[in-house]
Amino acid sequence: LSDSISTEELLEIYSRYYQDEPFVRVLDPGEIPQTQAVRGSNYCDIGVKVVEESGLAVAISAIDNLTKGASSQALQNMNIMAGFDETAGLLFPGLMP
């Protein structure tokens, strides 16, 4: 990092950046993304932490590569290209945020 910031400040930056992305969830401080939380969904969970001793930012994400990486991503892209609601056909009961 070029500036000294806290984990909470970094989380705020990520949260603002992804606030309008329906399938991105920025996790609370200390939470680590886990594949079981995104399994069978189009979600991408992101966890971030600042390692103050080294001035590094660590970002970890989790996706289900069979959905977000392929079929659901294709449907999401088609929705955007065709002018449909980005989430059409992608929010499944039991997988809501």
Coordinates of N, CA and C in Angstrom, one line a residue:
L1 N 0.8 -1.2 0.0 CA 0.0 0.0 0.0 C 0.9 1.2 0.0
S2 N 0.5 2.2 -0.8 CA 1.3 3.5 -0.8 C 0.9 4.4 0.4
D3 N -0.3 4.2 1.0 CA -0.7 4.9 2.2 C -1.0 4.0 3.3
S4 N -0.9 4.4 4.5 CA -1.2 3.6 5.6 C -2.7 3.7 5.9
I5 N -3.4 2.6 5.8 CA -4.8 2.5 6.0 C -5.1 1.3 6.9
S6 N -6.3 1.3 7.5 CA -6.7 0.2 8.3 C -7.5 -0.8 7.5
T7 N -7.7 -2.0 8.1 CA -8.5 -3.0 7.4 C -10.0 -2.4 7.3
E8 N -10.5 -1.7 8.3 CA -11.8 -1.2 8.2 C -11.9 -0.2 7.0
E9 N -10.9 0.6 6.8 CA -10.9 1.6 5.7 C -10.8 0.9 4.4
L10 N -10.0 -0.2 4.3 CA -10.0 -1.0 3.1 C -11.3 -1.6 2.8
L11 N -12.0 -2.1 3.8 CA -13.3 -2.7 3.6 C -14.3 -1.7 3.1
E12 N -14.2 -0.5 3.6 CA -15.1 0.6 3.2 C -14.9 0.9 1.7
I13 N -13.6 0.9 1.3 CA -13.3 1.1 -0.1 C -13.9 0.0 -1.0
Y14 N -13.7 -1.2 -0.6 CA -14.3 -2.4 -1.3 C -15.8 -2.3 -1.3
S15 N -16.4 -2.0 -0.2 CA -17.8 -2.0 -0.1 C -18.4 -0.9 -1.0
R16 N -17.8 0.2 -1.0 CA -18.3 1.3 -1.9 C -18.2 0.9 -3.4
Y17 N -17.0 0.3 -3.7 CA -16.8 -0.1 -5.1 C -17.8 -1.1 -5.6
Y18 N -18.1 -2.1 -4.8 CA -19.0 -3.1 -5.2 C -20.5 -3.0 -4.7
Q19 N -20.8 -1.8 -4.2 CA -22.2 -1.6 -3.6 C -23.3 -1.9 -4.6
D20 N -23.1 -1.7 -5.9 CA -24.2 -1.9 -6.9 C -24.0 -3.2 -7.6
E21 N -23.1 -4.0 -7.2 CA -22.9 -5.3 -7.8 C -23.8 -6.4 -7.1
P22 N -24.8 -6.9 -7.7 CA -25.7 -7.8 -7.0 C -25.1 -9.1 -6.6
F23 N -24.0 -9.5 -7.2 CA -23.5 -10.8 -6.9 C -22.1 -10.8 -6.2
V24 N -21.8 -9.6 -5.7 CA -20.5 -9.5 -5.0 C -20.9 -9.2 -3.5
R25 N -20.3 -9.9 -2.6 CA -20.5 -9.7 -1.2 C -19.2 -9.5 -0.5
V26 N -19.0 -8.3 0.0 CA -17.8 -8.0 0.8 C -18.1 -8.3 2.2
L27 N -17.2 -9.2 2.7 CA -17.5 -9.8 4.1 C -17.0 -8.9 5.2
D28 N -17.5 -9.1 6.4 CA -17.2 -8.3 7.5 C -15.7 -8.6 7.9
P29 N -15.2 -7.6 8.7 CA -13.8 -7.8 9.2 C -13.6 -9.2 9.8
G30 N -12.5 -9.8 9.5 CA -12.2 -11.1 10.1 C -12.8 -12.3 9.4
E31 N -13.8 -12.1 8.5 CA -14.4 -13.2 7.8 C -13.5 -13.6 6.6
I32 N -13.4 -14.9 6.4 CA -12.7 -15.4 5.3 C -13.7 -16.1 4.3
P33 N -13.6 -15.7 3.0 CA -14.5 -16.4 2.1 C -14.4 -17.9 2.1
Q34 N -15.5 -18.6 2.0 CA -15.5 -20.0 1.9 C -16.3 -20.5 0.8
T35 N -15.8 -21.5 0.1 CA -16.6 -22.1 -1.1 C -17.9 -22.6 -0.7
Q36 N -18.1 -23.1 0.5 CA -19.4 -23.6 0.9 C -20.5 -22.5 0.9
A37 N -20.1 -21.2 1.1 CA -21.0 -20.1 1.2 C -21.5 -19.7 -0.2
V38 N -20.7 -20.0 -1.2 CA -21.1 -19.6 -2.6 C -21.4 -20.8 -3.5
R39 N -21.3 -22.0 -3.0 CA -21.6 -23.2 -3.7 C -23.0 -23.2 -4.4
G40 N -23.1 -23.4 -5.7 CA -24.3 -23.4 -6.4 C -24.9 -22.1 -6.7
S41 N -24.1 -21.0 -6.5 CA -24.6 -19.7 -6.7 C -23.7 -18.9 -7.6
N42 N -24.2 -17.7 -8.0 CA -23.4 -16.8 -8.8 C -22.7 -15.8 -8.0
Y43 N -22.6 -16.0 -6.7 CA -21.9 -15.0 -5.8 C -20.4 -15.1 -5.8
C44 N -19.8 -13.9 -5.6 CA -18.4 -13.9 -5.3 C -18.2 -13.2 -4.0
D45 N -17.7 -13.9 -3.0 CA -17.5 -13.4 -1.7 C -16.1 -12.9 -1.6
I46 N -15.9 -11.7 -1.0 CA -14.5 -11.1 -0.9 C -14.2 -10.8 0.5
G47 N -13.1 -11.1 1.0 CA -12.6 -10.7 2.3 C -11.3 -10.0 2.1
V48 N -11.1 -8.9 2.9 CA -9.8 -8.2 2.8 C -9.2 -7.9 4.2
K49 N -7.9 -7.7 4.2 CA -7.2 -7.4 5.4 C -6.0 -6.7 5.1
V50 N -5.6 -5.7 6.0 CA -4.4 -5.0 5.9 C -3.4 -5.6 6.8
V51 N -2.2 -6.0 6.4 CA -1.2 -6.5 7.2 C -0.3 -5.3 7.5
E52 N -0.6 -4.7 8.7 CA 0.1 -3.4 9.0 C 1.6 -3.5 9.1
E53 N 2.1 -4.6 9.6 CA 3.6 -4.8 9.7 C 4.3 -4.6 8.4
S54 N 3.7 -5.1 7.3 CA 4.4 -5.1 6.0 C 3.8 -4.1 5.1
G55 N 2.6 -3.5 5.4 CA 2.0 -2.5 4.5 C 1.3 -3.2 3.3
L56 N 1.0 -4.5 3.5 CA 0.3 -5.2 2.4 C -1.2 -5.3 2.6
A57 N -1.9 -5.3 1.5 CA -3.3 -5.5 1.5 C -3.5 -7.0 0.9
V58 N -4.3 -7.7 1.6 CA -4.6 -9.1 1.2 C -6.1 -9.2 0.9
A59 N -6.4 -9.6 -0.3 CA -7.8 -9.8 -0.7 C -7.9 -11.3 -1.2
I60 N -9.0 -11.9 -0.6 CA -9.3 -13.3 -0.9 C -10.7 -13.4 -1.4
S61 N -10.9 -14.2 -2.4 CA -12.3 -14.3 -2.9 C -12.7 -15.8 -3.1
A62 N -14.0 -16.0 -3.1 CA -14.4 -17.4 -3.3 C -15.6 -17.4 -4.3
I63 N -15.5 -18.2 -5.3 CA -16.6 -18.4 -6.3 C -16.8 -19.9 -6.5
D64 N -18.0 -20.3 -7.0 CA -18.2 -21.6 -7.4 C -17.9 -21.6 -8.9
N65 N -16.8 -22.2 -9.3 CA -16.4 -22.1 -10.7 C -17.3 -22.9 -11.7
L66 N -18.2 -23.7 -11.2 CA -19.2 -24.3 -12.1 C -20.4 -23.4 -12.4
T67 N -20.6 -22.4 -11.6 CA -21.7 -21.4 -11.8 C -21.1 -20.1 -12.2
K68 N -20.5 -19.4 -11.3 CA -19.9 -18.1 -11.6 C -18.9 -18.2 -12.6
G69 N -18.1 -19.3 -12.7 CA -17.1 -19.4 -13.7 C -17.6 -19.8 -15.0
A70 N -18.8 -20.2 -15.2 CA -19.3 -20.8 -16.5 C -20.7 -20.4 -16.7
S71 N -21.6 -21.3 -16.4 CA -23.0 -21.1 -16.8 C -23.7 -19.9 -16.3
S72 N -23.7 -19.6 -15.0 CA -24.3 -18.4 -14.5 C -23.7 -17.2 -15.0
Q73 N -22.4 -17.2 -15.1 CA -21.7 -16.0 -15.7 C -22.2 -15.7 -17.1
A74 N -22.4 -16.8 -17.9 CA -22.8 -16.6 -19.3 C -24.2 -16.0 -19.3
L75 N -25.1 -16.5 -18.4 CA -26.5 -15.9 -18.3 C -26.4 -14.5 -17.8
Q76 N -25.6 -14.2 -16.9 CA -25.5 -12.8 -16.4 C -25.0 -11.9 -17.6
N77 N -24.0 -12.3 -18.3 CA -23.5 -11.6 -19.4 C -24.6 -11.4 -20.5
M78 N -25.4 -12.4 -20.8 CA -26.5 -12.3 -21.8 C -27.5 -11.3 -21.3
N79 N -27.8 -11.4 -20.0 CA -28.8 -10.4 -19.5 C -28.3 -9.0 -19.7
I80 N -27.1 -8.7 -19.4 CA -26.5 -7.4 -19.5 C -26.6 -7.0 -21.0
M81 N -26.1 -7.8 -21.9 CA -26.0 -7.5 -23.3 C -27.4 -7.3 -23.9
A82 N -28.4 -8.0 -23.4 CA -29.8 -7.9 -24.0 C -30.6 -6.8 -23.3
G83 N -30.0 -6.2 -22.3 CA -30.8 -5.1 -21.6 C -31.7 -5.6 -20.5
F84 N -31.6 -6.9 -20.1 CA -32.5 -7.4 -19.1 C -31.9 -7.1 -17.7
D85 N -32.7 -7.3 -16.7 CA -32.2 -7.2 -15.3 C -31.0 -8.2 -15.2
E86 N -29.9 -7.7 -14.7 CA -28.7 -8.5 -14.6 C -28.9 -9.8 -13.8
T87 N -29.8 -9.8 -12.8 CA -30.0 -10.9 -11.9 C -31.1 -11.9 -12.5
A88 N -31.7 -11.6 -13.6 CA -32.8 -12.4 -14.1 C -32.4 -13.9 -14.2
G89 N -33.1 -14.8 -13.6 CA -32.9 -16.2 -13.6 C -31.7 -16.7 -12.8
L90 N -31.1 -15.8 -12.0 CA -29.9 -16.1 -11.2 C -30.1 -16.1 -9.7
L91 N -31.1 -15.6 -9.2 CA -31.3 -15.6 -7.8 C -32.2 -16.7 -7.4
F92 N -31.6 -17.7 -6.8 CA -32.3 -18.9 -6.4 C -32.7 -18.9 -5.0
P93 N -33.9 -19.5 -4.7 CA -34.4 -19.5 -3.3 C -33.3 -20.3 -2.4
G94 N -33.1 -19.8 -1.3 CA -32.1 -20.4 -0.4 C -30.7 -19.9 -0.6
L95 N -30.5 -19.1 -1.6 CA -29.1 -18.6 -1.9 C -29.1 -17.1 -1.9
M96 N -30.2 -16.5 -1.4 CA -30.2 -15.0 -1.3 C -29.2 -14.5 -0.3
P97 N -28.7 -13.3 -0.5 CA -27.7 -12.8 0.5 C -28.4 -12.6 1.8

